[in-house]
JSON list of C-alpha atoms in Angstrom, two decimals:
[
{"chain": "A", "resi": 270, "resn": "UNK", "atom": "CA", "xyz": [0.00, 0.00, 0.00]},
{"chain": "A", "resi": 271, "resn": "UNK", "atom": "CA", "xyz": [2.87, 2.34, 0.84]},
{"chain": "A", "resi": 272, "resn": "UNK", "atom": "CA", "xyz": [4.37, 1.77, -2.63]},
{"chain": "A", "resi": 273, "resn": "UNK", "atom": "CA", "xyz": [1.06, 2.74, -4.26]},
{"chain": "A", "resi": 274, "resn": "UNK", "atom": "CA", "xyz": [0.87, 5.97, -2.23]},
{"chain": "A", "resi": 275, "resn": "UNK", "atom": "CA", "xyz": [4.44, 6.85, -3.22]},
{"chain": "A", "resi": 276, "resn": "UNK", "atom": "CA", "xyz": [3.68, 6.10, -6.88]},
{"chain": "A", "resi": 277, "resn": "UNK", "atom": "CA", "xyz": [0.55, 8.29, -6.82]},
{"chain": "A", "resi": 278, "resn": "UNK", "atom": "CA", "xyz": [2.37, 11.14, -5.07]},
{"chain": "A", "resi": 279, "resn": "UNK", "atom": "CA", "xyz": [5.28, 10.88, -7.50]},
{"chain": "A", "resi": 280, "resn": "UNK", "atom": "CA", "xyz": [2.93, 10.93, -10.48]},
{"chain": "A", "resi": 281, "resn": "UNK", "atom": "CA", "xyz": [1.10, 14.00, -9.15]},
{"chain": "A", "resi": 282, "resn": "UNK", "atom": "CA", "xyz": [4.36, 15.82, -8.42]},
{"chain": "A", "resi": 283, "resn": "UNK", "atom": "CA", "xyz": [5.90, 15.05, -11.82]},
{"chain": "A", "resi": 284, "resn": "UNK", "atom": "CA", "xyz": [2.66, 15.89, -13.66]},
{"chain": "A", "resi": 285, "resn": "UNK", "atom": "CA", "xyz": [2.61, 19.34, -12.05]},
{"chain": "A", "resi": 286, "resn": "UNK", "atom": "CA", "xyz": [6.31, 19.82, -12.78]},
{"chain": "A", "resi": 287, "resn": "UNK", "atom": "CA", "xyz": [5.71, 18.92, -16.41]},
{"chain": "A", "resi": 288, "resn": "UNK", "atom": "CA", "xyz": [3.02, 21.61, -16.65]},
{"chain": "A", "resi": 289, "resn": "UNK", "atom": "CA", "xyz": [5.30, 24.12, -14.95]},
{"chain": "A", "resi": 290, "resn": "UNK", "atom": "CA", "xyz": [8.07, 23.34, -17.43]},
{"chain": "A", "resi": 291, "resn": "UNK", "atom": "CA", "xyz": [5.86, 24.20, -20.41]},
{"chain": "A", "resi": 292, "resn": "UNK", "atom": "CA", "xyz": [6.44, 27.89, -21.08]},
{"chain": "A", "resi": 293, "resn": "UNK", "atom": "CA", "xyz": [3.52, 30.10, -22.07]},
{"chain": "A", "resi": 294, "resn": "UNK", "atom": "CA", "xyz": [5.32, 30.77, -25.37]},
{"chain": "A", "resi": 295, "resn": "UNK", "atom": "CA", "xyz": [5.51, 27.03, -26.11]},
{"chain": "A", "resi": 296, "resn": "UNK", "atom": "CA", "xyz": [1.79, 26.69, -25.37]},
{"chain": "A", "resi": 297, "resn": "UNK", "atom": "CA", "xyz": [0.97, 29.55, -27.76]},
{"chain": "A", "resi": 298, "resn": "UNK", "atom": "CA", "xyz": [3.20, 28.19, -30.53]},
{"chain": "A", "resi": 299, "resn": "UNK", "atom": "CA", "xyz": [1.69, 24.71, -30.19]},
{"chain": "A", "resi": 300, "resn": "UNK", "atom": "CA", "xyz": [-1.80, 26.25, -30.18]},
{"chain": "A", "resi": 301, "resn": "UNK", "atom": "CA", "xyz": [-1.04, 28.15, -33.39]},
{"chain": "A", "resi": 302, "resn": "UNK", "atom": "CA", "xyz": [0.35, 24.95, -34.94]},
{"chain": "A", "resi": 303, "resn": "UNK", "atom": "CA", "xyz": [-2.96, 23.21, -34.24]},
{"chain": "A", "resi": 304, "resn": "UNK", "atom": "CA", "xyz": [-4.82, 26.08, -35.96]},
{"chain": "A", "resi": 305, "resn": "UNK", "atom": "CA", "xyz": [-2.46, 25.75, -38.93]},
{"chain": "A", "resi": 306, "resn": "UNK", "atom": "CA", "xyz": [-3.14, 21.99, -39.00]},
{"chain": "A", "resi": 307, "resn": "UNK", "atom": "CA", "xyz": [-6.83, 22.95, -39.33]},
{"chain": "A", "resi": 308, "resn": "UNK", "atom": "CA", "xyz": [-7.72, 20.92, -36.24]},
{"chain": "A", "resi": 309, "resn": "UNK", "atom": "CA", "xyz": [-10.12, 22.77, -33.95]},
{"chain": "A", "resi": 310, "resn": "UNK", "atom": "CA", "xyz": [-10.27, 19.94, -31.40]},
{"chain": "A", "resi": 311, "resn": "UNK", "atom": "CA", "xyz": [-6.49, 19.87, -31.09]},
{"chain": "A", "resi": 312, "resn": "UNK", "atom": "CA", "xyz": [-6.33, 23.67, -30.79]},
{"chain": "A", "resi": 313, "resn": "UNK", "atom": "CA", "xyz": [-9.01, 23.59, -28.09]},
{"chain": "A", "resi": 314, "resn": "UNK", "atom": "CA", "xyz": [-6.85, 21.22, -26.01]},
{"chain": "A", "resi": 315, "resn": "UNK", "atom": "CA", "xyz": [-4.69, 24.26, -25.21]},
{"chain": "A", "resi": 316, "resn": "UNK", "atom": "CA", "xyz": [-7.65, 26.18, -23.78]},
{"chain": "A", "resi": 317, "resn": "UNK", "atom": "CA", "xyz": [-8.71, 26.19, -20.14]},
{"chain": "A", "resi": 318, "resn": "UNK", "atom": "CA", "xyz": [-12.29, 25.04, -19.58]},
{"chain": "A", "resi": 319, "resn": "UNK", "atom": "CA", "xyz": [-13.25, 28.59, -18.51]},
{"chain": "A", "resi": 320, "resn": "UNK", "atom": "CA", "xyz": [-11.26, 30.43, -21.21]},
{"chain": "A", "resi": 321, "resn": "UNK", "atom": "CA", "xyz": [-12.45, 33.86, -22.29]},
{"chain": "A", "resi": 322, "resn": "UNK", "atom": "CA", "xyz": [-11.91, 34.60, -25.99]},
{"chain": "A", "resi": 323, "resn": "UNK", "atom": "CA", "xyz": [-12.30, 38.27, -26.91]},
{"chain": "A", "resi": 324, "resn": "UNK", "atom": "CA", "xyz": [-12.44, 39.34, -30.56]},
{"chain": "A", "resi": 325, "resn": "UNK", "atom": "CA", "xyz": [-12.44, 43.14, -30.72]},
{"chain": "A", "resi": 326, "resn": "UNK", "atom": "CA", "xyz": [-14.36, 43.05, -34.02]},
{"chain": "A", "resi": 327, "resn": "UNK", "atom": "CA", "xyz": [-17.29, 41.32, -32.28]},
{"chain": "A", "resi": 328, "resn": "UNK", "atom": "CA", "xyz": [-17.00, 43.12, -28.97]},
{"chain": "A", "resi": 329, "resn": "UNK", "atom": "CA", "xyz": [-18.64, 40.29, -27.03]},
{"chain": "A", "resi": 330, "resn": "UNK", "atom": "CA", "xyz": [-16.41, 37.69, -25.38]},
{"chain": "A", "resi": 331, "resn": "UNK", "atom": "CA", "xyz": [-16.89, 33.99, -26.06]},
{"chain": "A", "resi": 332, "resn": "UNK", "atom": "CA", "xyz": [-16.83, 32.14, -22.75]},
{"chain": "A", "resi": 333, "resn": "UNK", "atom": "CA", "xyz": [-15.73, 28.56, -22.24]},
{"chain": "A", "resi": 334, "resn": "UNK", "atom": "CA", "xyz": [-13.63, 26.04, -24.10]},
{"chain": "A", "resi": 335, "resn": "UNK", "atom": "CA", "xyz": [-16.51, 24.34, -25.96]},
{"chain": "A", "resi": 336, "resn": "UNK", "atom": "CA", "xyz": [-17.86, 27.68, -27.22]},
{"chain": "A", "resi": 337, "resn": "UNK", "atom": "CA", "xyz": [-14.41, 28.90, -28.27]},
{"chain": "A", "resi": 338, "resn": "UNK", "atom": "CA", "xyz": [-13.75, 25.64, -30.12]},
{"chain": "A", "resi": 339, "resn": "UNK", "atom": "CA", "xyz": [-17.05, 25.80, -32.01]},
{"chain": "A", "resi": 340, "resn": "UNK", "atom": "CA", "xyz": [-17.74, 29.53, -32.41]},
{"chain": "A", "resi": 341, "resn": "UNK", "atom": "CA", "xyz": [-14.22, 30.83, -32.96]},
{"chain": "A", "resi": 342, "resn": "UNK", "atom": "CA", "xyz": [-11.67, 28.20, -33.96]},
{"chain": "A", "resi": 343, "resn": "UNK", "atom": "CA", "xyz": [-14.12, 25.93, -35.77]},
{"chain": "A", "resi": 344, "resn": "UNK", "atom": "CA", "xyz": [-15.85, 28.86, -37.49]},
{"chain": "A", "resi": 345, "resn": "UNK", "atom": "CA", "xyz": [-12.54, 30.25, -38.80]},
{"chain": "A", "resi": 346, "resn": "UNK", "atom": "CA", "xyz": [-11.36, 26.83, -40.00]},
{"chain": "A", "resi": 347, "resn": "UNK", "atom": "CA", "xyz": [-14.71, 26.17, -41.71]},
{"chain": "A", "resi": 348, "resn": "UNK", "atom": "CA", "xyz": [-14.61, 29.57, -43.45]},
{"chain": "A", "resi": 349, "resn": "UNK", "atom": "CA", "xyz": [-10.94, 29.39, -44.41]},
{"chain": "A", "resi": 350, "resn": "UNK", "atom": "CA", "xyz": [-9.99, 25.69, -44.56]},
{"chain": "A", "resi": 351, "resn": "UNK", "atom": "CA", "xyz": [-6.49, 26.47, -45.86]},
{"chain": "A", "resi": 352, "resn": "UNK", "atom": "CA", "xyz": [-5.80, 29.17, -43.27]},
{"chain": "A", "resi": 353, "resn": "UNK", "atom": "CA", "xyz": [-2.33, 30.16, -42.16]},
{"chain": "A", "resi": 354, "resn": "UNK", "atom": "CA", "xyz": [-1.85, 32.02, -38.88]},
{"chain": "A", "resi": 355, "resn": "UNK", "atom": "CA", "xyz": [1.73, 33.15, -38.27]},
{"chain": "A", "resi": 356, "resn": "UNK", "atom": "CA", "xyz": [3.61, 35.40, -35.89]},
{"chain": "A", "resi": 357, "resn": "UNK", "atom": "CA", "xyz": [5.16, 38.35, -37.67]},
{"chain": "A", "resi": 358, "resn": "UNK", "atom": "CA", "xyz": [6.97, 39.88, -34.71]},
{"chain": "A", "resi": 359, "resn": "UNK", "atom": "CA", "xyz": [9.04, 38.68, -31.83]},
{"chain": "A", "resi": 360, "resn": "UNK", "atom": "CA", "xyz": [6.59, 37.96, -29.00]},
{"chain": "A", "resi": 361, "resn": "UNK", "atom": "CA", "xyz": [6.71, 40.12, -25.91]},
{"chain": "A", "resi": 362, "resn": "UNK", "atom": "CA", "xyz": [5.81, 38.48, -22.67]},
{"chain": "A", "resi": 363, "resn": "UNK", "atom": "CA", "xyz": [5.73, 39.05, -18.96]},
{"chain": "A", "resi": 364, "resn": "UNK", "atom": "CA", "xyz": [5.32, 35.89, -16.90]},
{"chain": "A", "resi": 365, "resn": "UNK", "atom": "CA", "xyz": [1.98, 34.48, -18.08]},
{"chain": "A", "resi": 366, "resn": "UNK", "atom": "CA", "xyz": [0.94, 36.98, -20.78]},
{"chain": "A", "resi": 367, "resn": "UNK", "atom": "CA", "xyz": [2.21, 37.02, -24.35]},
{"chain": "A", "resi": 368, "resn": "UNK", "atom": "CA", "xyz": [1.61, 39.69, -26.99]},
{"chain": "A", "resi": 369, "resn": "UNK", "atom": "CA", "xyz": [2.55, 39.38, -30.65]},
{"chain": "A", "resi": 370, "resn": "UNK", "atom": "CA", "xyz": [1.71, 40.66, -34.10]},
{"chain": "A", "resi": 371, "resn": "UNK", "atom": "CA", "xyz": [0.39, 38.15, -36.62]},
{"chain": "A", "resi": 372, "resn": "UNK", "atom": "CA", "xyz": [-0.82, 37.63, -40.14]},
{"chain": "A", "resi": 373, "resn": "UNK", "atom": "CA", "xyz": [-3.82, 35.51, -41.04]},
{"chain": "A", "resi": 374, "resn": "UNK", "atom": "CA", "xyz": [-4.29, 34.40, -44.63]},
{"chain": "A", "resi": 375, "resn": "UNK", "atom": "CA", "xyz": [-6.10, 31.88, -46.81]},
{"chain": "A", "resi": 376, "resn": "UNK", "atom": "CA", "xyz": [-9.06, 31.55, -49.14]},
{"chain": "A", "resi": 377, "resn": "UNK", "atom": "CA", "xyz": [-12.65, 32.04, -47.97]},
{"chain": "A", "resi": 378, "resn": "UNK", "atom": "CA", "xyz": [-14.01, 28.79, -49.41]},
{"chain": "A", "resi": 379, "resn": "UNK", "atom": "CA", "xyz": [-16.49, 28.07, -46.61]},
{"chain": "A", "resi": 380, "resn": "UNK", "atom": "CA", "xyz": [-19.47, 29.76, -44.99]},
{"chain": "A", "resi": 381, "resn": "UNK", "atom": "CA", "xyz": [-18.54, 32.60, -42.63]},
{"chain": "A", "resi": 382, "resn": "UNK", "atom": "CA", "xyz": [-20.98, 34.00, -40.12]},
{"chain": "A", "resi": 383, "resn": "UNK", "atom": "CA", "xyz": [-23.97, 32.84, -42.13]},
{"chain": "A", "resi": 384, "resn": "UNK", "atom": "CA", "xyz": [-22.64, 34.26, -45.41]},
{"chain": "A", "resi": 385, "resn": "UNK", "atom": "CA", "xyz": [-21.75, 31.96, -48.30]},
{"chain": "A", "resi": 386, "resn": "UNK", "atom": "CA", "xyz": [-18.14, 31.51, -49.35]},
{"chain": "A", "resi": 387, "resn": "UNK", "atom": "CA", "xyz": [-16.79, 34.20, -51.65]},
{"chain": "A", "resi": 388, "resn": "UNK", "atom": "CA", "xyz": [-13.70, 32.20, -52.69]},
{"chain": "A", "resi": 389, "resn": "UNK", "atom": "CA", "xyz": [-11.76, 35.43, -52.19]},
{"chain": "A", "resi": 390, "resn": "UNK", "atom": "CA", "xyz": [-8.22, 35.34, -50.87]},
{"chain": "A", "resi": 391, "resn": "UNK", "atom": "CA", "xyz": [-7.93, 37.08, -47.53]},
{"chain": "A", "resi": 392, "resn": "UNK", "atom": "CA", "xyz": [-4.91, 38.42, -45.72]},
{"chain": "A", "resi": 393, "resn": "UNK", "atom": "CA", "xyz": [-5.07, 40.64, -42.66]},
{"chain": "A", "resi": 394, "resn": "UNK", "atom": "CA", "xyz": [-2.87, 41.52, -39.73]},
{"chain": "A", "resi": 395, "resn": "UNK", "atom": "CA", "xyz": [-3.55, 41.85, -36.06]},
{"chain": "A", "resi": 396, "resn": "UNK", "atom": "CA", "xyz": [-2.27, 41.57, -32.52]},
{"chain": "A", "resi": 397, "resn": "UNK", "atom": "CA", "xyz": [-3.10, 38.96, -29.89]},
{"chain": "A", "resi": 398, "resn": "UNK", "atom": "CA", "xyz": [-2.72, 39.07, -26.14]},
{"chain": "A", "resi": 399, "resn": "UNK", "atom": "CA", "xyz": [-2.82, 35.62, -24.59]},
{"chain": "A", "resi": 400, "resn": "UNK", "atom": "CA", "xyz": [-2.67, 34.64, -20.92]},
{"chain": "A", "resi": 401, "resn": "UNK", "atom": "CA", "xyz": [-1.49, 31.13, -20.03]},
{"chain": "A", "resi": 402, "resn": "UNK", "atom": "CA", "xyz": [-1.86, 29.57, -16.59]},
{"chain": "A", "resi": 403, "resn": "UNK", "atom": "CA", "xyz": [-0.76, 26.03, -15.71]},
{"chain": "A", "resi": 404, "resn": "UNK", "atom": "CA", "xyz": [-0.18, 25.18, -19.36]},
{"chain": "A", "resi": 405, "resn": "UNK", "atom": "CA", "xyz": [-3.64, 26.33, -20.56]},
{"chain": "A", "resi": 406, "resn": "UNK", "atom": "CA", "xyz": [-4.82, 29.50, -22.29]},
{"chain": "A", "resi": 407, "resn": "UNK", "atom": "CA", "xyz": [-7.18, 31.31, -19.95]},
{"chain": "A", "resi": 408, "resn": "UNK", "atom": "CA", "xyz": [-7.70, 34.52, -21.94]},
{"chain": "A", "resi": 409, "resn": "UNK", "atom": "CA", "xyz": [-7.16, 35.55, -25.55]},
{"chain": "A", "resi": 410, "resn": "UNK", "atom": "CA", "xyz": [-7.81, 38.97, -27.02]},
{"chain": "A", "resi": 411, "resn": "UNK", "atom": "CA", "xyz": [-7.51, 39.53, -30.79]},
{"chain": "A", "resi": 412, "resn": "UNK", "atom": "CA", "xyz": [-7.34, 43.00, -32.29]},
{"chain": "A", "resi": 413, "resn": "UNK", "atom": "CA", "xyz": [-7.29, 43.53, -36.06]},
{"chain": "A", "resi": 414, "resn": "UNK", "atom": "CA", "xyz": [-8.59, 45.67, -38.91]},
{"chain": "A", "resi": 415, "resn": "UNK", "atom": "CA", "xyz": [-12.05, 44.16, -39.32]},
{"chain": "A", "resi": 416, "resn": "UNK", "atom": "CA", "xyz": [-12.96, 46.75, -41.95]},
{"chain": "A", "resi": 417, "resn": "UNK", "atom": "CA", "xyz": [-10.19, 45.43, -44.22]},
{"chain": "A", "resi": 418, "resn": "UNK", "atom": "CA", "xyz": [-11.35, 41.86, -43.62]},
{"chain": "A", "resi": 419, "resn": "UNK", "atom": "CA", "xyz": [-14.95, 42.83, -44.45]},
{"chain": "A", "resi": 420, "resn": "UNK", "atom": "CA", "xyz": [-13.74, 44.36, -47.73]},
{"chain": "A", "resi": 421, "resn": "UNK", "atom": "CA", "xyz": [-11.81, 41.21, -48.61]},
{"chain": "A", "resi": 422, "resn": "UNK", "atom": "CA", "xyz": [-14.89, 39.08, -47.92]},
{"chain": "A", "resi": 423, "resn": "UNK", "atom": "CA", "xyz": [-17.19, 41.06, -50.24]},
{"chain": "A", "resi": 424, "resn": "UNK", "atom": "CA", "xyz": [-18.36, 39.07, -53.25]},
{"chain": "A", "resi": 425, "resn": "UNK", "atom": "CA", "xyz": [-16.53, 40.06, -56.42]},
{"chain": "A", "resi": 426, "resn": "UNK", "atom": "CA", "xyz": [-18.59, 41.86, -59.07]},
{"chain": "A", "resi": 427, "resn": "UNK", "atom": "CA", "xyz": [-19.13, 39.72, -62.14]}
]
């Protein structure tokens, strides 16, 4: 019985150390890689269950991992199945919060926000602020030129 208790305590200790060893920057880079693999479920694994996802263009936060997976990550991947999300600046961070500039690009070949695909190429820039605690993203704020994106999503005149 004593050996089992030691094994359980060791597992718990090493599991917590493993989470502590994962830097917030590593979490963010792995999260972005999952987006770029077009895998919303994998990307959502990096989110805390009570994550708050704030998109300045919408103005209303999305609360919770399931909602963020479906209404943000999944919606973007559905609308732009070939999306690429990349950092374009060296990230700046202080303990648990990371800020960086990015570029998002791809082709709008899927429905977006109830609108049919335009098949237009899109490319816009923005900034994200992401807070990571215990290896999970607890808050993400995205700020970008939504007017430019809206223009890129307009159907082309025939």
